[in-house]
mmCIF file of C-alpha atoms in Angstrom:
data_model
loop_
_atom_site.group_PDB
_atom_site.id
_atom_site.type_symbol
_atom_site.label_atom_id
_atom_site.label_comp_id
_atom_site.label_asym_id
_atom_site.label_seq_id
_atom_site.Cartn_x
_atom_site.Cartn_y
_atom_site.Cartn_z
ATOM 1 C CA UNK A 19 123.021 76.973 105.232
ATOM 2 C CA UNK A 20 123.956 74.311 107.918
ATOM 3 C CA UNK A 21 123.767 77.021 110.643
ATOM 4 C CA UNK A 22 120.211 77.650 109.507
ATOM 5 C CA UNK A 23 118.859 74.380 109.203
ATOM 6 C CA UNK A 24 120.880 73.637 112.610
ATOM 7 C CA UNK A 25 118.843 76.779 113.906
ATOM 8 C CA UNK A 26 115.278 75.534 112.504
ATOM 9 C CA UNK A 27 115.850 72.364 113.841
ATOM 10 C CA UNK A 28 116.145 74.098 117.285
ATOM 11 C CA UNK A 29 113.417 75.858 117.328
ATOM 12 C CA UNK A 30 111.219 73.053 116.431
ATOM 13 C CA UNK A 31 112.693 70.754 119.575
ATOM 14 C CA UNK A 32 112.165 73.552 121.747
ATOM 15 C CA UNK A 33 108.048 73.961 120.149
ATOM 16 C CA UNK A 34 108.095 77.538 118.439
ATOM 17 C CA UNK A 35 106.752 77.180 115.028
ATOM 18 C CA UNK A 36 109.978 77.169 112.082
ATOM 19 C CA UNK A 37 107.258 79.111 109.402
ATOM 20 C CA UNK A 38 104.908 82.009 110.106
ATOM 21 C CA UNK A 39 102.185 82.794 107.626
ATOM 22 C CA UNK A 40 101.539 85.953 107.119
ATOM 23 C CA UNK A 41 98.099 87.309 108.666
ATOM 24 C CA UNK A 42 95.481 87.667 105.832
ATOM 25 C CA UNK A 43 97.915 85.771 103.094
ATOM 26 C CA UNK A 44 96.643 82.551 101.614
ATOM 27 C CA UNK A 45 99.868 82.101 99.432
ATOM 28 C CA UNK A 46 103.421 83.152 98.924
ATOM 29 C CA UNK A 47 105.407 82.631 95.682
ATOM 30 C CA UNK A 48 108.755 83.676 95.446
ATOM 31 C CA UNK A 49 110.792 84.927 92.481
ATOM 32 C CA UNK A 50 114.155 84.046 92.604
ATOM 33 C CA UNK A 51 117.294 83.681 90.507
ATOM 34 C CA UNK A 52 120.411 82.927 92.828
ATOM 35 C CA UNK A 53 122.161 85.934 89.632
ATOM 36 C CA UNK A 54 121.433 89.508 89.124
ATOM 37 C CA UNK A 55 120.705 90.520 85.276
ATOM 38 C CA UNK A 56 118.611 87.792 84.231
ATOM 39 C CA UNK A 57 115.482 89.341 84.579
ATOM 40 C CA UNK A 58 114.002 88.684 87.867
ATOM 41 C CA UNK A 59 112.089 91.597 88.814
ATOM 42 C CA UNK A 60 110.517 91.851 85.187
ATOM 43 C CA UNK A 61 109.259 88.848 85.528
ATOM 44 C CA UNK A 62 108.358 88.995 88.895
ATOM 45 C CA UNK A 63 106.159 92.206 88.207
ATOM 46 C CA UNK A 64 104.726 90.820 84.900
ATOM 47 C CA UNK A 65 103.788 87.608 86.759
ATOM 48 C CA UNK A 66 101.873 89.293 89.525
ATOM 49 C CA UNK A 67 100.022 91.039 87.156
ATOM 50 C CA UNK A 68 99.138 88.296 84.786
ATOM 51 C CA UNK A 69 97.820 86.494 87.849
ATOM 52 C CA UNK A 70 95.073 89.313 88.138
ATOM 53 C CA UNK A 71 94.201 89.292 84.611
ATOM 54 C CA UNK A 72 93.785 85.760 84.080
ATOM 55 C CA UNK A 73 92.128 85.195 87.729
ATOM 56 C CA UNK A 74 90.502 88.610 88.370
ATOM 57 C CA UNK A 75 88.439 87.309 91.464
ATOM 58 C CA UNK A 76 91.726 86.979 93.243
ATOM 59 C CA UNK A 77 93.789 89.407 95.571
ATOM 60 C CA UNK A 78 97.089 89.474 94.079
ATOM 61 C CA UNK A 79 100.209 91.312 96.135
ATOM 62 C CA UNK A 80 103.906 92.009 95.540
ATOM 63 C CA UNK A 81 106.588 92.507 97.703
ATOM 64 C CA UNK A 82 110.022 93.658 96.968
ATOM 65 C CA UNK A 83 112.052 92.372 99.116
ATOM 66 C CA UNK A 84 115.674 93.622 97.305
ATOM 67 C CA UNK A 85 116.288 95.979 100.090
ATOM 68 C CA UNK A 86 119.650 97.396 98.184
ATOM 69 C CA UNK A 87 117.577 97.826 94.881
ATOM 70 C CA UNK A 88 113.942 98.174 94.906
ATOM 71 C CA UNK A 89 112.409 98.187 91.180
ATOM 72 C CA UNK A 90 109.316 97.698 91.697
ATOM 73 C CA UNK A 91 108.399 100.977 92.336
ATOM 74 C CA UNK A 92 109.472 102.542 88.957
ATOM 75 C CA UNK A 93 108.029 99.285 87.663
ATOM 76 C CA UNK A 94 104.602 99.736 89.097
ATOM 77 C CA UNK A 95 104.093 103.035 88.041
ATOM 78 C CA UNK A 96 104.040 103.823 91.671
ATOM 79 C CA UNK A 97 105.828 106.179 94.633
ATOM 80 C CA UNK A 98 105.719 108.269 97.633
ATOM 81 C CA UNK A 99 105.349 106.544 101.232
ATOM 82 C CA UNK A 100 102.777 104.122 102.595
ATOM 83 C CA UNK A 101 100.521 105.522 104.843
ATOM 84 C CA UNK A 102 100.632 104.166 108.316
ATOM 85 C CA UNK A 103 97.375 102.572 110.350
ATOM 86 C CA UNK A 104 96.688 103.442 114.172
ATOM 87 C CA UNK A 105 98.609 99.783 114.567
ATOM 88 C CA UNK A 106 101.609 101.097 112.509
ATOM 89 C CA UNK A 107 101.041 98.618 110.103
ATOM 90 C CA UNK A 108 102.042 100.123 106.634
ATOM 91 C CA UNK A 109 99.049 100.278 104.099
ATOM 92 C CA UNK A 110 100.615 98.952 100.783
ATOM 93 C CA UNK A 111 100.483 100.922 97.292
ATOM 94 C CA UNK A 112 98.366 99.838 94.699
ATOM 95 C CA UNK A 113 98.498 99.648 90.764
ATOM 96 C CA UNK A 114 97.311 97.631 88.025
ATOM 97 C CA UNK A 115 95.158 96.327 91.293
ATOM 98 C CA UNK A 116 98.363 94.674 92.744
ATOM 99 C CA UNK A 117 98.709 95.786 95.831
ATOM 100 C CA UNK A 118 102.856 96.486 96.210
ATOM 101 C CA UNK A 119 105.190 97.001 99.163
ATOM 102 C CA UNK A 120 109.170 98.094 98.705
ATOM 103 C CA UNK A 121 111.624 99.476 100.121
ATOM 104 C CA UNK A 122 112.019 101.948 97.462
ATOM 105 C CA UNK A 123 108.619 103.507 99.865
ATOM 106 C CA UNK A 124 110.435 104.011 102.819
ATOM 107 C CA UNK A 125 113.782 105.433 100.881
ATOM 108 C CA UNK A 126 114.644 108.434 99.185
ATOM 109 C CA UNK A 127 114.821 108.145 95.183
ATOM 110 C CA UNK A 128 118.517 108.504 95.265
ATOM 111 C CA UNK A 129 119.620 107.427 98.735
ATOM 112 C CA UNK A 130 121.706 104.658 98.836
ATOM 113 C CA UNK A 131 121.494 102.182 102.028
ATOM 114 C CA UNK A 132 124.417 101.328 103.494
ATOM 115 C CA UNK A 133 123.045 98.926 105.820
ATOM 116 C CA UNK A 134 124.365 95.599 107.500
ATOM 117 C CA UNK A 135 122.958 92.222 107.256
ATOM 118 C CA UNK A 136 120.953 92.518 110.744
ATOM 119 C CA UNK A 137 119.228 95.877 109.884
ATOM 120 C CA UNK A 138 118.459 94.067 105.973
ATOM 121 C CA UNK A 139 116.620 91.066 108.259
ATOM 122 C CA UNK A 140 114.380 93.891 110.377
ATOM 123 C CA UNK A 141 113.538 96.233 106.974
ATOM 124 C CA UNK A 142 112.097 92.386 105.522
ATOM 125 C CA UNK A 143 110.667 91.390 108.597
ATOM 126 C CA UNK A 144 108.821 94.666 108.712
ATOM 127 C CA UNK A 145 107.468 94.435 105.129
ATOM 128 C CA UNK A 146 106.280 91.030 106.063
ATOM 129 C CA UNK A 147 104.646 90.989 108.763
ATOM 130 C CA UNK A 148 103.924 94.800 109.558
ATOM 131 C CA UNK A 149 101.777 95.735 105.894
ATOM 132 C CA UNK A 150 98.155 95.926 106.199
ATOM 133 C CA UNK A 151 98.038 93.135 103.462
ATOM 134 C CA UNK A 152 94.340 92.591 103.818
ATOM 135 C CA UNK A 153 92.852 89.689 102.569
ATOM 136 C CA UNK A 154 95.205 88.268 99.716
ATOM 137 C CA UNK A 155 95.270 85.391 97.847
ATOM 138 C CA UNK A 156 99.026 85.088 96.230
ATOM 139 C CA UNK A 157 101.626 87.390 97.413
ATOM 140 C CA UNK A 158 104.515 87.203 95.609
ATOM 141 C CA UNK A 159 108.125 88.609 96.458
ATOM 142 C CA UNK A 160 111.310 89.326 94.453
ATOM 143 C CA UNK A 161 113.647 87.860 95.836
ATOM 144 C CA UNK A 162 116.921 89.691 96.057
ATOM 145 C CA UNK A 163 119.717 88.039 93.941
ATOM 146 C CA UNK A 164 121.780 85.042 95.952
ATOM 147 C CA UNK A 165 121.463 83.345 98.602
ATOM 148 C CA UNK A 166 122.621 85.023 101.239
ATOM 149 C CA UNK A 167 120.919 86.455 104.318
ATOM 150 C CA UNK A 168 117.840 87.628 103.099
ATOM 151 C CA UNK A 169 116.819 84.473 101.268
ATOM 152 C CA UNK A 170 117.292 82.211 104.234
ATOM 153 C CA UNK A 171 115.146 84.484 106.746
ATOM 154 C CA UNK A 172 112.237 84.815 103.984
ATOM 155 C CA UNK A 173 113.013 80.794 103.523
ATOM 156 C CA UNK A 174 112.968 80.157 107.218
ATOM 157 C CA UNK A 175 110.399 82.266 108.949
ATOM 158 C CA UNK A 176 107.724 82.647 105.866
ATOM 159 C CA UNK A 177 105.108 79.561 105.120
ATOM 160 C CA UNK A 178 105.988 79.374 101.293
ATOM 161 C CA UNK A 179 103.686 77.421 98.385
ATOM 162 C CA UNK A 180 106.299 77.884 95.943
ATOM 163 C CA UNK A 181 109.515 79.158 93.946
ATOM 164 C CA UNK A 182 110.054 80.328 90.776
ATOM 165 C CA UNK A 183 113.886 80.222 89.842
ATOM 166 C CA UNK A 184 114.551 82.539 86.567
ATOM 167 C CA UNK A 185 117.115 82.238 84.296
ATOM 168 C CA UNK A 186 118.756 82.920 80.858
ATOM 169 C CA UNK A 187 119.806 79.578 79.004
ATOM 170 C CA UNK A 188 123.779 80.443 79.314
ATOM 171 C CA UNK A 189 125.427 77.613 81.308
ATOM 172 C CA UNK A 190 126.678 80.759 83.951
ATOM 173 C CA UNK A 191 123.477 81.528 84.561
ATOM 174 C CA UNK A 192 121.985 78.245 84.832
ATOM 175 C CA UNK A 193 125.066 77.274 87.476
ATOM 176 C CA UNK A 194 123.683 79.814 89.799
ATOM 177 C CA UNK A 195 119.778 78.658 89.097
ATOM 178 C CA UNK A 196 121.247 74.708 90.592
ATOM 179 C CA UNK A 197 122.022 76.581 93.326
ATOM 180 C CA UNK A 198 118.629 78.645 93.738
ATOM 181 C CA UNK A 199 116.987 74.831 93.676
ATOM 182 C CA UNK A 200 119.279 73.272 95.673
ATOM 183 C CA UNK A 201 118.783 76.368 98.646
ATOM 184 C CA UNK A 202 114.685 76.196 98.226
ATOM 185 C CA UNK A 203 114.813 71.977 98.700
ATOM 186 C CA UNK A 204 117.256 72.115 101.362
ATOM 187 C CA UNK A 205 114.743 74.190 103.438
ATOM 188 C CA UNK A 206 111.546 72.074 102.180
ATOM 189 C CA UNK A 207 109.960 74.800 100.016
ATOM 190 C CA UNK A 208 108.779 73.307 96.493
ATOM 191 C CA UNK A 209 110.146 74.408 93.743
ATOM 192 C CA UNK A 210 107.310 75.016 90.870
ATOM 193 C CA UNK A 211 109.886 75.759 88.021
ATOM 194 C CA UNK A 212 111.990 77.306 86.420
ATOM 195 C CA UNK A 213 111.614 79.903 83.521
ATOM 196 C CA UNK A 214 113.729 80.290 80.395
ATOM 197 C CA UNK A 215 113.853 84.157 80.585
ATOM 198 C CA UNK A 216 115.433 85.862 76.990
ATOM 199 C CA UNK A 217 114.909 82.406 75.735
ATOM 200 C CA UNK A 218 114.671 83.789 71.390
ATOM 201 C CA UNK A 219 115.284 87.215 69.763
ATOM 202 C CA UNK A 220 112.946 87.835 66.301
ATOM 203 C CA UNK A 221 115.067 89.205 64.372
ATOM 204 C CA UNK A 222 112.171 92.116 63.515
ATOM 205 C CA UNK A 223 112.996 92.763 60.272
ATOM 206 C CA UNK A 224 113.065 89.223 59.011
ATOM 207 C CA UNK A 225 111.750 87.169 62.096
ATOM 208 C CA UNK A 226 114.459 84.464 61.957
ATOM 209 C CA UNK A 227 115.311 83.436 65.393
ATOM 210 C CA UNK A 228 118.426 83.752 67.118
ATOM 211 C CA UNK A 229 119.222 82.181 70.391
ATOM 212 C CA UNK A 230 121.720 84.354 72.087
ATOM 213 C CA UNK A 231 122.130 82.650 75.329
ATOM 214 C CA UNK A 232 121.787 79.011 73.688
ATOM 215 C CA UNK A 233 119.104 77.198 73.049
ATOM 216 C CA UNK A 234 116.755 75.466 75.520
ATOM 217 C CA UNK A 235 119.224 75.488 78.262
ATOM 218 C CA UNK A 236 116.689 75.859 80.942
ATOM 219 C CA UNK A 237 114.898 72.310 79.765
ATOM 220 C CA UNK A 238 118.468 70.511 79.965
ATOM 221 C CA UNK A 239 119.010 71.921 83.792
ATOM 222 C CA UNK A 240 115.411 71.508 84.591
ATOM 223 C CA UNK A 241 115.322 67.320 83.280
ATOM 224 C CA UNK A 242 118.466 66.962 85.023
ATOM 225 C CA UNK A 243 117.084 68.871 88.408
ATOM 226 C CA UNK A 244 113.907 66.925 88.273
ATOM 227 C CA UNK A 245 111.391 69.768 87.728
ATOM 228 C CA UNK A 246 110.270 71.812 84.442
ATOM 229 C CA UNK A 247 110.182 74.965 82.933
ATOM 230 C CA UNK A 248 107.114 77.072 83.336
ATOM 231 C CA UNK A 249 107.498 79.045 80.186
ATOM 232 C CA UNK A 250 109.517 80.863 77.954
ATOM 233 C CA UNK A 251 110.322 84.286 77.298
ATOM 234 C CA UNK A 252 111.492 85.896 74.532
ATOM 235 C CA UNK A 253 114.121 88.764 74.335
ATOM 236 C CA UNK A 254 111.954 91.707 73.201
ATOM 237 C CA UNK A 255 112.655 95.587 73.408
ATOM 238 C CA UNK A 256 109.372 95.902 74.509
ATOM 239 C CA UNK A 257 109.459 94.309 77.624
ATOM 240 C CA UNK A 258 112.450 96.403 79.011
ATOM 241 C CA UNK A 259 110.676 99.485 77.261
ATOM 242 C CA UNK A 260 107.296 99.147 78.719
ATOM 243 C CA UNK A 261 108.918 98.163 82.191
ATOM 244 C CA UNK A 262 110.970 101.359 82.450
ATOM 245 C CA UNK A 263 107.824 103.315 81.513
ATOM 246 C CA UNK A 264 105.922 101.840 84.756
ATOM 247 C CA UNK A 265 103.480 99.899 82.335
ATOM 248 C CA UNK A 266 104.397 96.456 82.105
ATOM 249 C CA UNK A 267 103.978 94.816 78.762
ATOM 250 C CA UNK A 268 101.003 92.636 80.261
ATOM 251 C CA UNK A 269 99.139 95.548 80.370
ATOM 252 C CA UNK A 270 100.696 97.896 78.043
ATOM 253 C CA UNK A 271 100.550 95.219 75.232
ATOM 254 C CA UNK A 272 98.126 92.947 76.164
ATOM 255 C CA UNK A 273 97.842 90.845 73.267
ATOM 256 C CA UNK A 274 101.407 90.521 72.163
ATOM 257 C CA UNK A 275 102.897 87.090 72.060
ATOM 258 C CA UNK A 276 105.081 88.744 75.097
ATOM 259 C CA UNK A 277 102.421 89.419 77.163
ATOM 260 C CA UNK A 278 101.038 86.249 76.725
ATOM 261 C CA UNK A 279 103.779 84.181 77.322
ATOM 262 C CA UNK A 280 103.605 86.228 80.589
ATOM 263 C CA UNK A 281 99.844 84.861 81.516
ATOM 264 C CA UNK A 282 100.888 81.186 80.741
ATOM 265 C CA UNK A 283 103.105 81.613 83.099
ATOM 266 C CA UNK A 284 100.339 82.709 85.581
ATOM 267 C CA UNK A 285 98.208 80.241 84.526
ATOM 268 C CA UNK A 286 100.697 77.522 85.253
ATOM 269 C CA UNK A 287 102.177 79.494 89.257
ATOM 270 C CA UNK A 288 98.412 79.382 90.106
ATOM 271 C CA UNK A 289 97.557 76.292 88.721
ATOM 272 C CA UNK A 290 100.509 74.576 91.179
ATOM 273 C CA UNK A 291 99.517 76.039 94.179
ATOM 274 C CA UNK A 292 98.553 73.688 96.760
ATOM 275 C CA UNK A 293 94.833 73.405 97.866
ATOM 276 C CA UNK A 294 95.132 74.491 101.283
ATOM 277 C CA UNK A 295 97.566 77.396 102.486
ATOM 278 C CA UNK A 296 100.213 76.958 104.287
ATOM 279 C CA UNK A 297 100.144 76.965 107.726
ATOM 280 C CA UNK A 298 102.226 77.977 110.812
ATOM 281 C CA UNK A 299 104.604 74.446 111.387
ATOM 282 C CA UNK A 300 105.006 74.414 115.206
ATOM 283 C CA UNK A 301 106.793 71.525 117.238
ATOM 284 C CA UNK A 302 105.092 69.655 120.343
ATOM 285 C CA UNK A 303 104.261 72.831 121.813
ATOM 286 C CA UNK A 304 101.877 75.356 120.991
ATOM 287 C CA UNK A 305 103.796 79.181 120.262
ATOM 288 C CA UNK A 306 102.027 82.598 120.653
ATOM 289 C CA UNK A 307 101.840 84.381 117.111
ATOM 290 C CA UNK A 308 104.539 86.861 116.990
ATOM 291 C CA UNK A 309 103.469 90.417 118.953
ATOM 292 C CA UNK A 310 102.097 93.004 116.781
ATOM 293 C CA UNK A 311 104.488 95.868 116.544
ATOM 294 C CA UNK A 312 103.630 99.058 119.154
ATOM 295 C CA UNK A 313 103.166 102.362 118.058
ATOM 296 C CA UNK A 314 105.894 104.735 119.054
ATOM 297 C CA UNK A 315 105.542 107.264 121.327
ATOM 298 C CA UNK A 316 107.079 110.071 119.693
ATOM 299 C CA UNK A 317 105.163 109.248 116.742
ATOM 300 C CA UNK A 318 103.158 111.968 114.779
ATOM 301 C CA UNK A 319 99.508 110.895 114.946
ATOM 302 C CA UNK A 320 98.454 107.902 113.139
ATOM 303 C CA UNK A 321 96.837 107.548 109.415
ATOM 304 C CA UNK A 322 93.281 106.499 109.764
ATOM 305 C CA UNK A 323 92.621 102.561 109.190
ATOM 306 C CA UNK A 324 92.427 101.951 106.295
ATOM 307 C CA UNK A 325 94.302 105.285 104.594
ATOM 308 C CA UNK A 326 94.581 106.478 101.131
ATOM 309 C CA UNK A 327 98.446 105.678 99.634
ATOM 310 C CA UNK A 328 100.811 108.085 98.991
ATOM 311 C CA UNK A 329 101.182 109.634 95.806
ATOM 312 C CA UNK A 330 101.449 107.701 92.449
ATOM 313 C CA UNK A 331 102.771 108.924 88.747
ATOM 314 C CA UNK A 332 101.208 109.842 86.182
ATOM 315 C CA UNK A 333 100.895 106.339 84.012
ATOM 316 C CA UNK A 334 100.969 106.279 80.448
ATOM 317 C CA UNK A 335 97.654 107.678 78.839
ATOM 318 C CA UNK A 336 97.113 103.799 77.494
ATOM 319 C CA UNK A 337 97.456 102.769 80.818
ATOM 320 C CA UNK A 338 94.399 102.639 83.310
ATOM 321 C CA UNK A 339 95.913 102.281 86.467
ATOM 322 C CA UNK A 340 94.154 102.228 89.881
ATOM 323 C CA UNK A 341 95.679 103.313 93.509
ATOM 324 C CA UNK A 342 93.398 103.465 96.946
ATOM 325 C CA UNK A 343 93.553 107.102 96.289
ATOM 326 C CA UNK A 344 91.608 106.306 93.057
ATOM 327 C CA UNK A 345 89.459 104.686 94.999
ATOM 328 C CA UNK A 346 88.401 106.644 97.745
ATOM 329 C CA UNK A 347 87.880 109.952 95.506
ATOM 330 C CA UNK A 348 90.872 111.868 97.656
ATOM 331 C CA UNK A 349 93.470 113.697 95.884
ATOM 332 C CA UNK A 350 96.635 112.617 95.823
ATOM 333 C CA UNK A 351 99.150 113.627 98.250
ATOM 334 C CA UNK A 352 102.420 115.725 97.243
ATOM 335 C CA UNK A 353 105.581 113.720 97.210
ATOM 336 C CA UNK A 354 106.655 114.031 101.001
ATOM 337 C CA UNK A 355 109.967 116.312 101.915
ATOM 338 C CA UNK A 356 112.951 114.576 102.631
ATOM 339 C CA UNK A 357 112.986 115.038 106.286
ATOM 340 C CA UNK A 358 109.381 112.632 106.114
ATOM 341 C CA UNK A 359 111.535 109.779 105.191
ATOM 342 C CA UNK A 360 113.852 109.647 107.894
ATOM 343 C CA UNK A 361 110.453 110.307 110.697
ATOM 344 C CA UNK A 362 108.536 107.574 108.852
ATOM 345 C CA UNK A 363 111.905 104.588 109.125
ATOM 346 C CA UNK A 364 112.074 106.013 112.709
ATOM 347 C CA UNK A 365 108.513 105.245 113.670
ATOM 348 C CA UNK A 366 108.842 101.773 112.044
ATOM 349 C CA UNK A 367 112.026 101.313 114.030
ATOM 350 C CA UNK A 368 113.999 100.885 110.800
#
């Protein structure tokens, strides 16, 4: 962490901006939890989401940014590979009109990526700032558990509104959220909240509540951290049924207490975003935007801009889900062969 502020504190002396925005991208939130298992990505997917339903005239994006785990895709209902503009800028999935980027896109179902730290920076930097976002309101990225590598360059290079730290109530998991906090304020990104994920089980036989991580853990560490928790949610089969099934419970179950714990939440990301977006921080000197990416040469001809996605699945017959594909009246591609994942990482350099 010193060798990145040391490094951010460079680049400002020498005039190059410390924070990019991202072209088209009023807003970033980030989901993060310093711990695997405590329900990140849920809430993550369920918060983008509920940001659509309860503010429909927004543009609402996610990005998964766990490059070693993508969920989002099974999450979102959603796979086969981003088309690619004449730019080579990837044209992000859509469902539940969130428009979604992950590495799970660019990956085989199965594959497992044995990658090193550098290549990890490049795949994030190319999901950043080489998606044909469009015009978006709030993006908001899952954060990869830690805070390691891939948390500092999204913390250092991105023009952030605002975290969102989850975590269970158990003191373990809470010792890892002070450190999520304490990482965010270190590199001057406000941190909105935290939120008390599992929180109660209802007993659903009886309905007497039973706090299995403790109770109201996250409002101790939040007094003592000096922010507040955004909301509470229960532990509730649903919520990891519905999520496995690619239909979140926010749309799924719209009007279950789960769901709308879910679009409080929203209500209360949106309602601390700042007024203006972020902008681009440079130092005495002006700095030229970063270059757009080229086009290889030994590329296969370019998708039209804008292109239909790939493929989605089938969603749940409760479900209506819409993907550009939807949209345009095209039919949906076949999943591509195996040997199209490997060209498509190739032309994106990855």
């Amino acid at each position: 962490l010193r060798r990145a502020l040391a490094t951010q504190a460079a680049r400002a002396a020498r005039g190059l901006p410390s924070r990019w925005p991202i072209a088209g991208v009023d807003h970033v939130v980030v989901v993060s939890s310093a711990k695997g298992g405590v329900g990140k990505s849920t809430t993550a997917v369920n918060l983008a989401i509920a940001m659509k339903l309860v503010a429909p005239d927004k543009s609402i994006a996610l990005l998964d940014a766990d490059v070693y785990g993508p969920s989002v895709p099974r999450m979102m209902n959603l796979q086969g590979q981003p088309a690619l503009t004449e730019k080579n800028f990837m044209v992000p999935l859509e469902n539940y009109n969130v428009k979604c980027m992950s590495m799970g896109f660019l990956v085989e179902d199965d594959a497992a990526l044995v990658w090193r730290g550098l290549m990890v920076i490049s795949a994030i930097e190319k999901m950043l700032y080489q998606v044909a976002w469009g015009k978006t309101d709030v993006l908001v990225i899952d954060m990869p558990p830690g805070t390691g590598d891939t948390q500092l360059t999204i913390a250092q290079r991105l023009a952030i509104s605002g975290a969102v730290i989850v975590s269970t109530p158990q003191d373990v998991a809470l010792q890892d959220a002070r450190r999520g906090v304490r990482m965010f304020r270190a590199v001057d990104i406000p941190v909105m909240g935290i939120v008390q994920n599992m929180s109660v089980f209802h007993c659903p036989s009886c309905q007497q509540a039973t706090h299995i991580f403790g109770n109201d853990g996250c409002a101790k560490a939040a007094a003592d951290m000096g922010t507040e928790v955004l909301a509470d949610i229960p532990l509730h089969a649903a919520i990891c049924s519905t999520s496995d099934a690619g239909a979140p419970i926010v749309v799924s179950q719209p009007g279950s207490p789960q769901a709308d714990a879910y679009k409080a939440l929203a209500r209360n990301v949106l309602a601390r975003l700042p007024k203006e977006p972020p902008r681009a921080t440079p130092g005495p000197r002006a700095a030229a935007a970063p270059p757009a990416p080229q086009a290889s040469q030994s590329a296969s001809k370019a998708a039209p801009d804008p292109a239909p996605c790939a493929s989605k699945a089938a969603p749940p017959p409760a479900v209506q889900s819409v993907t550009q594909a939807d949209r345009t009246g095209e039919p949906a591609e076949a999943s591509a062969p195996v040997s199209a994942w490997a060209a498509l990482r190739k032309r994106l350099n990855l």
